[in-house]
CSV table of C-alpha atoms in Angstrom, one decimal:
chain,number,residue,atom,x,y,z
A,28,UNK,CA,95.4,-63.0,0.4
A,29,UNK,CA,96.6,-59.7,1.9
A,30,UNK,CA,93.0,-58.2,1.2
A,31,UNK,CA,91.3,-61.1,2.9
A,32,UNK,CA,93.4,-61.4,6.0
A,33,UNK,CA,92.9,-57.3,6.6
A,34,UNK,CA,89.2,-57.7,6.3
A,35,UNK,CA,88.8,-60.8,8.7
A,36,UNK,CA,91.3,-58.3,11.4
A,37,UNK,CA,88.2,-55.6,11.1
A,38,UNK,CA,85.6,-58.2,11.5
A,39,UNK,CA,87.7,-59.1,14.5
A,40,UNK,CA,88.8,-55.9,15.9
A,41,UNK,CA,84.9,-54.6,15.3
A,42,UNK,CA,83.2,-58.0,16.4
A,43,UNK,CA,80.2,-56.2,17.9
A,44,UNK,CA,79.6,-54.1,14.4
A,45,UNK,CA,79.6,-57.3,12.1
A,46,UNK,CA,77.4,-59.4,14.9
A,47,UNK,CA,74.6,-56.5,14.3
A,48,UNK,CA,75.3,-56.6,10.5
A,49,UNK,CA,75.4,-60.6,10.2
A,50,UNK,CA,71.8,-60.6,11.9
A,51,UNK,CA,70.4,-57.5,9.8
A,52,UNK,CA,71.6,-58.8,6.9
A,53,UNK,CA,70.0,-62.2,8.1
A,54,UNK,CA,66.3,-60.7,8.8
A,55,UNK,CA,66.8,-58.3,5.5
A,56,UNK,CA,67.1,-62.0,3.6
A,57,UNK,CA,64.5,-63.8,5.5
A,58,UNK,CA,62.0,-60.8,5.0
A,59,UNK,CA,63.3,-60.7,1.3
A,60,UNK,CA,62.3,-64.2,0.4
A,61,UNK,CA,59.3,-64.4,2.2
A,62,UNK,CA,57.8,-61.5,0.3
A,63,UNK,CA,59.2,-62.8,-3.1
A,64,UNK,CA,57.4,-66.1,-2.4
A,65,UNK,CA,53.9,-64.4,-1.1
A,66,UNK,CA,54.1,-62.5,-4.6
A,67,UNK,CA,54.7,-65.5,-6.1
A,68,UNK,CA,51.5,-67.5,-4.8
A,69,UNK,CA,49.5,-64.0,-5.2
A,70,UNK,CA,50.3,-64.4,-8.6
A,71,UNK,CA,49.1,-67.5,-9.3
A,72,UNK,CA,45.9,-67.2,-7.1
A,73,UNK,CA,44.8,-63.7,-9.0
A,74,UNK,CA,45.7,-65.7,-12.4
A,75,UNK,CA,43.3,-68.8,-11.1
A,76,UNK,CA,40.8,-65.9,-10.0
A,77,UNK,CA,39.9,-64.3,-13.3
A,78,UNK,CA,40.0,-67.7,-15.1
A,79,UNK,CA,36.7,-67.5,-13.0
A,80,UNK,CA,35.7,-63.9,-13.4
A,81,UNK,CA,36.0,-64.0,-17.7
A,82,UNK,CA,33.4,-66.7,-17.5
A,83,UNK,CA,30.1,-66.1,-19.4
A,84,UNK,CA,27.0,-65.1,-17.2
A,85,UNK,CA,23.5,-65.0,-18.6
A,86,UNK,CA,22.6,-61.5,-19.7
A,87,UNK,CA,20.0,-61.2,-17.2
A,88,UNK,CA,21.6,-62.5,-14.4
A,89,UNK,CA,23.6,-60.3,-12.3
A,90,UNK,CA,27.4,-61.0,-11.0
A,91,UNK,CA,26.7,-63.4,-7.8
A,92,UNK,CA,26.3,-60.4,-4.8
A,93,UNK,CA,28.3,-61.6,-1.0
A,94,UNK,CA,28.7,-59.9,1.6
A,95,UNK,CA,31.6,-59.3,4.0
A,96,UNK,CA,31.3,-59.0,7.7
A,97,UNK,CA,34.7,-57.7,8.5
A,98,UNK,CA,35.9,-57.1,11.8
A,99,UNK,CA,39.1,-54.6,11.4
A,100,UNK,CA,40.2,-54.6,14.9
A,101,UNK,CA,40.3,-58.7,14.6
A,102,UNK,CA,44.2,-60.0,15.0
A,103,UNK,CA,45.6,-57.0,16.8
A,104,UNK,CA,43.9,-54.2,13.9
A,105,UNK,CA,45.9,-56.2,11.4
A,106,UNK,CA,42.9,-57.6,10.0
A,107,UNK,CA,41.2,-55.3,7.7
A,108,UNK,CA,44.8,-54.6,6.2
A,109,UNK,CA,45.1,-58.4,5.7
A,110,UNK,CA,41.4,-58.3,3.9
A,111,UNK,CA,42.4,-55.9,1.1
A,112,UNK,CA,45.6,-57.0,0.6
A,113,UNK,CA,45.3,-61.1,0.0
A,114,UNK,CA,41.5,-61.5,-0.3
A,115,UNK,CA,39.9,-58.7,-1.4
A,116,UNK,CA,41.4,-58.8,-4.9
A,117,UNK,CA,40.9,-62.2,-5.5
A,118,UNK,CA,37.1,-62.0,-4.4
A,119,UNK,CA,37.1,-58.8,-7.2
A,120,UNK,CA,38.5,-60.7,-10.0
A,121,UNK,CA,36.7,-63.8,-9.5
A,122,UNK,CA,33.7,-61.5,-10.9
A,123,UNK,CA,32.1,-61.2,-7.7
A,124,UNK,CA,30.2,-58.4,-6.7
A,125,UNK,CA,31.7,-57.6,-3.2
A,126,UNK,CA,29.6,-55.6,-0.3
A,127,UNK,CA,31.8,-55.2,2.6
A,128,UNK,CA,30.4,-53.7,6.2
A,129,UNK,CA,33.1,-53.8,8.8
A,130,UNK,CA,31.5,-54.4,12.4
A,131,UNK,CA,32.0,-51.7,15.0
A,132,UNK,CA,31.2,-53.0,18.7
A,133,UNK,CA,30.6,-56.0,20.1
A,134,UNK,CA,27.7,-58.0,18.9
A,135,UNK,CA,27.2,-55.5,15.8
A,136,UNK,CA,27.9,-58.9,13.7
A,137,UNK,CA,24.9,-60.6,14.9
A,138,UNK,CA,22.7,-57.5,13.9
A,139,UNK,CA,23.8,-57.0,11.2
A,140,UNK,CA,23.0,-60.6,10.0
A,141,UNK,CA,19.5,-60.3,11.5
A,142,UNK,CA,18.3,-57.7,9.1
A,143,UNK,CA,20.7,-58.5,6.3
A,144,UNK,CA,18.6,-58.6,2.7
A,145,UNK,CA,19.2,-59.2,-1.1
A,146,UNK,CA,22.6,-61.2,-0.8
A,147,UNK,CA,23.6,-64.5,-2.0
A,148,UNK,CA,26.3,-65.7,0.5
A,149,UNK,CA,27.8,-64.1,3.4
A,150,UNK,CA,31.8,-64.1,4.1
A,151,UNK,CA,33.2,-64.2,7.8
A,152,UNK,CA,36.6,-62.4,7.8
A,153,UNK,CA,37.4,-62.6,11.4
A,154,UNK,CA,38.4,-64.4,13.8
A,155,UNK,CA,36.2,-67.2,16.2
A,156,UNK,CA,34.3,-64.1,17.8
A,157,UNK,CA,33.0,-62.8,14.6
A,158,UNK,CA,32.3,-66.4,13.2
A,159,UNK,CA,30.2,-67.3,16.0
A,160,UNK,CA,28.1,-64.0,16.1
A,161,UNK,CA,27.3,-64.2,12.4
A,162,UNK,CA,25.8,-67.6,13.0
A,163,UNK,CA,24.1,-66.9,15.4
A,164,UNK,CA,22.2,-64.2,14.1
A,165,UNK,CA,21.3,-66.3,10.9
A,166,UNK,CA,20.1,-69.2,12.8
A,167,UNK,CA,17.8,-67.0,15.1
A,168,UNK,CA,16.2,-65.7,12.1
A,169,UNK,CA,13.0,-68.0,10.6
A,170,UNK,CA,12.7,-67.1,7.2
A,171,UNK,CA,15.3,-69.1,4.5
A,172,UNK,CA,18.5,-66.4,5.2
A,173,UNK,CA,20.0,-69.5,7.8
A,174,UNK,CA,20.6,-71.4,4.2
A,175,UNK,CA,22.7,-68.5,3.0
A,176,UNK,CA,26.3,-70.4,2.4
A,177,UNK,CA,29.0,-68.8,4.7
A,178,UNK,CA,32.1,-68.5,3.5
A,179,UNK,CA,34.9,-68.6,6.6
A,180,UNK,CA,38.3,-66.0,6.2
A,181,UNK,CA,40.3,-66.7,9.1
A,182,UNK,CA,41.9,-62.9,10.0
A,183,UNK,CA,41.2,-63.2,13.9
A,184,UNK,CA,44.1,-64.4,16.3
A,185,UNK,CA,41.7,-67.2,17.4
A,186,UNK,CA,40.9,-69.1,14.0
A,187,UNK,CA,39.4,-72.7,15.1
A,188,UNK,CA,37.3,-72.7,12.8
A,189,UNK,CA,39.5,-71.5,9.8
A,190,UNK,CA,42.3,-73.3,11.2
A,191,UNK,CA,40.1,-76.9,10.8
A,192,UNK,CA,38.9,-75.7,7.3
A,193,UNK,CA,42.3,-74.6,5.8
A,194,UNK,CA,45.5,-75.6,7.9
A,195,UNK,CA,47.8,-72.5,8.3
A,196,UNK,CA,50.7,-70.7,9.8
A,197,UNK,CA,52.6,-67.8,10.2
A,198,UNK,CA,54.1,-65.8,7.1
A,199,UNK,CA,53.7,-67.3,3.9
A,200,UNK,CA,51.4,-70.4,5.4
A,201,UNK,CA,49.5,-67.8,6.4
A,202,UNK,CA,48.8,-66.6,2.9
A,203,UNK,CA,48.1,-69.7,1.6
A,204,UNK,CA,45.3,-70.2,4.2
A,205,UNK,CA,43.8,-67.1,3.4
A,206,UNK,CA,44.0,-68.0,-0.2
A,207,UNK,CA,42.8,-71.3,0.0
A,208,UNK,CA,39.4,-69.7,1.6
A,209,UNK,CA,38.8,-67.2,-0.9
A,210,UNK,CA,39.4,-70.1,-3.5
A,211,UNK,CA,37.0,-72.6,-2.2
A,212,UNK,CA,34.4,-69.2,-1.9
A,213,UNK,CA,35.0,-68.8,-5.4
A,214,UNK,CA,35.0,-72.1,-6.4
A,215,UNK,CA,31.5,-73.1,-4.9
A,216,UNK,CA,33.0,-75.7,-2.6
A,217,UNK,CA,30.8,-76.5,0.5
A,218,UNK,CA,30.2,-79.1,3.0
A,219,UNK,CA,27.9,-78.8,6.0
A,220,UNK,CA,28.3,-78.2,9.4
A,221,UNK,CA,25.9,-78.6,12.0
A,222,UNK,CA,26.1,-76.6,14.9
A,223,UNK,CA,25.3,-76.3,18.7
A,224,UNK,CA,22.3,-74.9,20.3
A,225,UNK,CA,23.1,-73.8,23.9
A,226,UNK,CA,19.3,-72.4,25.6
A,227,UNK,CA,19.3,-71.4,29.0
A,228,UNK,CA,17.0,-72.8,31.4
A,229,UNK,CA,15.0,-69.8,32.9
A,230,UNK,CA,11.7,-70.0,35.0
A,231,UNK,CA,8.1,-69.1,34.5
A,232,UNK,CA,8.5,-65.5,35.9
A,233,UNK,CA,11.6,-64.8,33.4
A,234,UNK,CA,11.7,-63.6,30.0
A,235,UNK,CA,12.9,-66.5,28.0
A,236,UNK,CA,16.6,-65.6,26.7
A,237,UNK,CA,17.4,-66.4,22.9
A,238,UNK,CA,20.0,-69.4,22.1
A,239,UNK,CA,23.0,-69.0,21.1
A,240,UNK,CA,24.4,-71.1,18.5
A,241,UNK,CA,28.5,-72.9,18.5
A,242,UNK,CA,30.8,-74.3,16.4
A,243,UNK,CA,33.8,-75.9,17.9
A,244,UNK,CA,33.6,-76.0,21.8
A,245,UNK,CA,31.9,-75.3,25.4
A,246,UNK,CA,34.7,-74.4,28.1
A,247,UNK,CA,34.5,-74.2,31.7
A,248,UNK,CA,37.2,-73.9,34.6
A,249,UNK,CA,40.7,-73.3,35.2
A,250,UNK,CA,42.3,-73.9,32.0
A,251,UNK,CA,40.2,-71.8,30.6
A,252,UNK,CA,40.6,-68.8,32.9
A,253,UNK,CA,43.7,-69.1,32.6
A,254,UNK,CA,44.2,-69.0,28.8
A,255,UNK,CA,41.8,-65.6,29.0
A,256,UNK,CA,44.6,-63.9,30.9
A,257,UNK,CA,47.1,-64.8,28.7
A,258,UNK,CA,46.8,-61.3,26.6
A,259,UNK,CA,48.1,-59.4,30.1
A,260,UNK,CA,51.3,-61.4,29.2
A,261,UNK,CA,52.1,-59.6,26.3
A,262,UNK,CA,55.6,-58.4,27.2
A,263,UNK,CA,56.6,-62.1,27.2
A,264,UNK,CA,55.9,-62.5,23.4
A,265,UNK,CA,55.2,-66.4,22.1
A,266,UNK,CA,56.4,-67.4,25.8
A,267,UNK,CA,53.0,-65.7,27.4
A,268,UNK,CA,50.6,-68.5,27.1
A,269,UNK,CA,53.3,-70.3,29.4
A,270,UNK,CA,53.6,-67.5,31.8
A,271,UNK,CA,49.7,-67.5,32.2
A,272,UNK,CA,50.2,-70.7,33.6
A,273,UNK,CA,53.0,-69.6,36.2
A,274,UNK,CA,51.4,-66.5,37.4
A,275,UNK,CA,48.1,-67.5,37.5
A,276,UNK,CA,48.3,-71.5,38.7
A,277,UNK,CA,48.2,-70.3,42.7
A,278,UNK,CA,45.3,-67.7,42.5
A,279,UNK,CA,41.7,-68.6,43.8
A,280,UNK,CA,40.1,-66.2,41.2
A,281,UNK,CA,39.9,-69.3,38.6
A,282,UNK,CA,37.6,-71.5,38.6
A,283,UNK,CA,38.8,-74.4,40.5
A,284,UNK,CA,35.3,-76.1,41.2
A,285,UNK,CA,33.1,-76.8,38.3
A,286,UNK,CA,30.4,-78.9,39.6
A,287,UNK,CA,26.8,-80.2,38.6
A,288,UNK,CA,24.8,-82.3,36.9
A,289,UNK,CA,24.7,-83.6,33.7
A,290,UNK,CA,21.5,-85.3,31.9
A,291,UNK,CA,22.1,-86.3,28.7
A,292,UNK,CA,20.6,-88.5,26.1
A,293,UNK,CA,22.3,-91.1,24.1
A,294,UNK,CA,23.9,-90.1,20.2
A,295,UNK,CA,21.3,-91.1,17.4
A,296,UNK,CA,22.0,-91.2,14.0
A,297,UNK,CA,18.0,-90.4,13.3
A,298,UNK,CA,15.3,-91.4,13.7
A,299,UNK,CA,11.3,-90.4,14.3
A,300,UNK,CA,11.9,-89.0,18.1
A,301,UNK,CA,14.7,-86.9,16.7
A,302,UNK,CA,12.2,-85.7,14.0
A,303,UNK,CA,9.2,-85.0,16.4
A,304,UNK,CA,11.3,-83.7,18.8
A,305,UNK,CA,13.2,-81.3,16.7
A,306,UNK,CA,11.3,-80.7,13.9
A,307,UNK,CA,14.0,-77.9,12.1
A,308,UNK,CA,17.4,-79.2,11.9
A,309,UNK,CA,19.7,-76.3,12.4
A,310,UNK,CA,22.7,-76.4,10.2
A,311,UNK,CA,24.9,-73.8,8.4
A,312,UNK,CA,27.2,-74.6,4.8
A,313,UNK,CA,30.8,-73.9,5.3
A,314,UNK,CA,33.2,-73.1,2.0
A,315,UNK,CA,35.8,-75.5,1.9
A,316,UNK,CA,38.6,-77.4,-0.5
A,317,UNK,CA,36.7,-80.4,-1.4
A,318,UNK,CA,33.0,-80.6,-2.2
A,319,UNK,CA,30.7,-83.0,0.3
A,320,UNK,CA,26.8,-83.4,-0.7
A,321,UNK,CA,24.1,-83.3,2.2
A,322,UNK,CA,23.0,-86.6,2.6
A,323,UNK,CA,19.1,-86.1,3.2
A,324,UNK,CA,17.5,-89.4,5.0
A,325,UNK,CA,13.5,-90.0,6.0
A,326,UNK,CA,13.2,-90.2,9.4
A,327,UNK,CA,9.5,-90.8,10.0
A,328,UNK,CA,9.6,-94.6,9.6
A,329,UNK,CA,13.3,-95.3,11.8
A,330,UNK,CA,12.6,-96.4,15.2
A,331,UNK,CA,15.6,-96.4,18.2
A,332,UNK,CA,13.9,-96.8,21.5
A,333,UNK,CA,17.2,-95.7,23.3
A,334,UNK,CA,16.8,-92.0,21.7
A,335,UNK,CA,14.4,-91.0,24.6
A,336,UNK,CA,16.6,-92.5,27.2
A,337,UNK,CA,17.8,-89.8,30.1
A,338,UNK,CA,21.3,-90.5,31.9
A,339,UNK,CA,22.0,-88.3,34.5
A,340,UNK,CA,25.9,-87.8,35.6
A,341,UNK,CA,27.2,-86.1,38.7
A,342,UNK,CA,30.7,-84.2,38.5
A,343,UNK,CA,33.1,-82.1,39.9
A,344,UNK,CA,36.6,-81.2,38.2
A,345,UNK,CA,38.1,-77.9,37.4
A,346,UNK,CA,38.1,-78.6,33.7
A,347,UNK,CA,34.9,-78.8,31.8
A,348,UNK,CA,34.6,-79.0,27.7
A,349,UNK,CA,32.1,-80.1,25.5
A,350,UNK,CA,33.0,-80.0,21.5
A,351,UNK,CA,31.2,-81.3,18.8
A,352,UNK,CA,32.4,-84.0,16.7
A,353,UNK,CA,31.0,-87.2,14.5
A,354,UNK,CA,31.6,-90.7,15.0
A,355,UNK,CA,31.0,-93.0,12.1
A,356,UNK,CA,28.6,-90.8,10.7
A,357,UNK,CA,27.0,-89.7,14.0
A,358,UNK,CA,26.7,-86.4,15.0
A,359,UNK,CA,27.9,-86.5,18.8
A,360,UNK,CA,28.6,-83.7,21.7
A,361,UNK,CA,31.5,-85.2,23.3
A,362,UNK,CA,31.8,-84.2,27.3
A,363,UNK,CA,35.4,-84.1,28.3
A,364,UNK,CA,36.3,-84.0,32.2
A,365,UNK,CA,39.7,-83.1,33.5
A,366,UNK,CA,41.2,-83.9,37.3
A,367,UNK,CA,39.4,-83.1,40.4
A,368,UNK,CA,41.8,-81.0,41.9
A,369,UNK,CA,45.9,-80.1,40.8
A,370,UNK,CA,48.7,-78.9,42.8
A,371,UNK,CA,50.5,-75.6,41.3
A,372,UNK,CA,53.2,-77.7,40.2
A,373,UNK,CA,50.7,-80.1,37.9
A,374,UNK,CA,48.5,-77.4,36.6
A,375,UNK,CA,51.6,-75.3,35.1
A,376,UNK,CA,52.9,-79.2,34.0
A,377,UNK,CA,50.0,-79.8,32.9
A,378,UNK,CA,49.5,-76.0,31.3
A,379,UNK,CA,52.9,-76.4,29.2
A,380,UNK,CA,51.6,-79.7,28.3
A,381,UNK,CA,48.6,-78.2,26.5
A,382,UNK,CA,50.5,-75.8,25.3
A,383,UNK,CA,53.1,-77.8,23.4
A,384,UNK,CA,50.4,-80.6,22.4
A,385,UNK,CA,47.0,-79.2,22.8
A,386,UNK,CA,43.8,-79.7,24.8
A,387,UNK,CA,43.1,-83.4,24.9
A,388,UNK,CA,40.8,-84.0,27.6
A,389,UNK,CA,39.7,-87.2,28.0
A,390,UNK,CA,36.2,-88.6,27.3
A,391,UNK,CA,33.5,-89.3,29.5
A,392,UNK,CA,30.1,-88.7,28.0
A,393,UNK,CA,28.7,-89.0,24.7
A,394,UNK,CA,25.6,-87.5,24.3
A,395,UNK,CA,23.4,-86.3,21.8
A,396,UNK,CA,21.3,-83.6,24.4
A,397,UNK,CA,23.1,-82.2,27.0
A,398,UNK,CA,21.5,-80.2,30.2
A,399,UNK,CA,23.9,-78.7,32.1
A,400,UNK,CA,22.8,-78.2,35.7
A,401,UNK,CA,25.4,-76.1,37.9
A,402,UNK,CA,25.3,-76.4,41.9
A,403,UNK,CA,24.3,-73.2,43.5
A,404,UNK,CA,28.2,-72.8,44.4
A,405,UNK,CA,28.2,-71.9,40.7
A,406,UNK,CA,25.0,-70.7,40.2
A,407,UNK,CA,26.2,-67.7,37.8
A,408,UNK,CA,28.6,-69.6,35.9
A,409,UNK,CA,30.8,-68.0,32.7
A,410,UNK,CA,31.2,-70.3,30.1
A,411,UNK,CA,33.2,-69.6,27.2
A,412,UNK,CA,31.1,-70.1,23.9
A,413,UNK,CA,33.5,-70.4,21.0
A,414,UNK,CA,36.1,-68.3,22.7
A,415,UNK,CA,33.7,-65.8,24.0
A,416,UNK,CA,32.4,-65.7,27.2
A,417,UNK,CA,28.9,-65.8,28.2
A,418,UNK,CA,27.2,-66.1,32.0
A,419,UNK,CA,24.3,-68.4,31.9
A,420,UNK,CA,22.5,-70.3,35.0
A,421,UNK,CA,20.8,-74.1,34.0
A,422,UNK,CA,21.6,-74.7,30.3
A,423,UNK,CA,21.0,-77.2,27.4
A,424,UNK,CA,23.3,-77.9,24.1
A,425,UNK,CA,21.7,-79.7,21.8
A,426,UNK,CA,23.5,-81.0,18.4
C-alpha cells in the first residue's frame, strides 16, 4: 500500500512528466495496433493473392501483362511508397506480369497512354488528376486501346473516383481500400462507366482543340476557388478546408458571377437520333467488387421524338456543377445551380456546411447534351475538370 501511495506522490509531484508519458504511451499503443491489424489484413490479402497466382495457365499463353501509371508525387510523395508496400505485392503474387512507368510532369499520363502498346489492362495509381489524364488519352485514341479495362488505385489525396468504387479512410480503412482495388483487378471484376466528353466551341479561323474526357464532375465559381486555395492553409492541418472559407469568403478574386447560357437536350435512354448522332459510344471498364455485364441494346428501330428537342436556360449564380449520374437506367448530366449572390457570413456558413456534409447542390437541369455558353464577362472561364483546371471559352459535355 506503501509502494502505491509513493508512486501516485511522484505522478503528483511530476504531473507534467507523466502527462507527456500518459500521451506517448497512448500514440505508442494506437500506432502499435494499427500496424498489428494492417499486417493482419496484408496477410490475408497476399494469402487470397497466390490462391490466384498458383492457378494453371495454358503453356502458350503468357502471365496476363498490366501496366501501371504511377504518379509518385500523388498524396503529398506518399504515393509511390504506398504502391510497393500494399499493392505492388499483391499485383506480383496474383501471377501478374507487372510494368510500372511512374509519370514525371503534368500531362505525361496522357502521353503515355496515347502510344502505349502490347498490354492487356492499364492500372491508375493516383489520385483524380492522374485518373482523368489516363482516360483521356485512351479515348482520344481510334484504334481498340479505349477497351483496354482500367483498373483504379486510389493513392492521390483527391480519390472521387476510388472513393465511389471502394469506400475508404484513413489508417487501416485506408488499406483495405487499396486492397479491395488490387482484389477486384485481380479478380476480373468490372462494370462500365461512361464518361463525359467536354469539346470546346472554337471558330472557323481556329485550330479545333481535342476533348477532354470526365468522370465525376464539372465545377465553376466560388466554391470552387475557394476549395483550390485550401493547400495555402496547410499550417491549420484538417481545420484548413474551413479556414479557406474565412480568409477567402470577402475577396473579389473568386468567381462570384458565373453567367451564361445553357442549351441542352432532354435525357434518352436510346434510341436511333442518339445512334446517328453519336455513332461511337465512348465508355471506359472500371475494376470493381461486384461484377455488372454491359447490357448492349439495338437502337436503329427506337424512336423518341423529344431526343432532338433544344431547351435553352439563362443563369447567373456563383456556383455552377454538372456531374454525371443515372436515373432508372438513364444515363443523365445533372446541372446543379447554387444562390445568386451570398453575404460573407452565408458563404463561410454555407462553406462549413459543405464541409461537414458535402456538396449538395440542388438540381435544375437534366440534360443529356449540354452547351455551355459563357457571357463575354466570363469569356475566358476556368473550369475545373475532375479536380483539374482547364480555361475553355463556348463548350459542350456530352454523356
Amino acid at each position: 500500500m506503501q509502494r502505491i501511495i509513493k508512486i501516485g506522490k511522484t505522478l503528483r509531484n511530476n504531473w507534467k512528466k507523466s502527462v507527456f508519458g500518459a500521451v506517448v504511451l497512448f500514440y505508442g499503443a494506437a500506432t502499435a495496433k494499427e500496424k498489428y491489424e494492417i499486417n493482419i489484413l496484408m496477410q490475408a490479402a497476399c494469402k487470397e493473392a497466390v490462391s490466384y497466382g498458383d492457378s494453371v495457365i495454358p503453356i502458350d499463353r503468357n502471365p496476363t501483362l498490366v501496366t501501371v501509371i504511377l504518379n509518385p508525387v500523388a498524396n503529398k510523395r506518399k504515393a509511390k511508397k504506398d504502391f510497393e508496400k500494399y499493392c505492388e505485392p499483391l499485383l506480383h503474387l496474383a501471377g501478374l506480369q507487372v510494368d510500372v512507368i511512374q509519370t514525371t510532369s503534368e500531362g505525361h499520363a496522357k502521353e503515355i497512354v496515347e502510344t502505349l502498346r502490347g498490354t492487356e489492362a492499364i492500372i491508375v495509381a493516383g489520385g483524380d488528376g492522374t485518373v482523368s489524364e489516363t482516360v483521356t488519352g485512351l479515348l482520344r485514341r481510334n484504334d481498340n486501346a479505349n477497351r483496354f479495362p482500367l483498373g483504379v488505385l486510389p493513392l492521390g489525396r483527391t480519390n472521387t473516383l476510388g472513393n465511389t468504387l471502394f469506400p475508404g479512410g484513413d489508417g487501416v480503412l485506408r488499406v483495405k481500400q487499396l486492397i479491395q482495388a488490387c482484389m477486384a483487378i485481380i479478380e476480373n471484376n468490372t462494370t462500365v462507366k461512361n464518361v463525359m466528353k467536354i469539346e470546346p466551341i472554337v471558330n472557323e479561323d481556329e485550330v479545333p482543340s481535342k476533348p477532354v474526357y470526365a468522370l465525376t464532375s464539372i465545377e465553376w465559381g466560388a466554391f470552387r476557388d475557394t476549395l483550390a486555395k485550401k493547400d495555402k492553409y496547410w499550417i491549420y492541418g484538417p481545420l484548413r478546408e474551413y479556414a479557406s472559407y474565412i480568409f477567402n469568403g470577402y475577396k473579389d478574386s473568386l468567381c462570384w458571377n458565373c453567367s451564361g447560357t445553357l442549351r441542352y437536350t432532354p435525357p434518352c435512354s436510346g434510341c436511333s437520333n442518339c445512334l446517328r448522332k453519336k455513332p461511337e459510344i465512348k465508355r471506359k471498364w472500371f475494376f470493381m467488387p461486384s461484377n455488372q455485364a454491359a447490357q448492349e441494346t439495338d437502337l436503329t428501330s427506337l424512336q423518341n421524338p423529344e431526343c432532338t428537342m433544344t431547351n435553352e436556360l439563362c443563369f447567373k449564380t456563383c456556383d455552377f456543377k454538372i456531374k454525371p449520374n443515372v436515373t432508372d437506367g438513364i444515363p443523365i448530366l445533372s446541372i446543379g445551380l447554387g444562390k445568386n449572390q451570398y453575404s460573407y457570413i452565408e458563404f463561410v456558413s454555407e462553406g462549413w456546411n459543405r464541409a461537414r456534409n458535402g456538396d449538395d447542390l440542388p438540381e435544375v437541369v437534366k440534360a443529356r447534351t449540354v452547351e455551355l455558353q459563357p457571357l463575354d464577362s466570363n469569356k475566358d472561364l476556368v473550369l475545373a475538370i475532375d479536380q483539374e483546371e482547364f480555361e475553355t471559352t463556348t463548350t459542350t459535355v456530352r454523356w
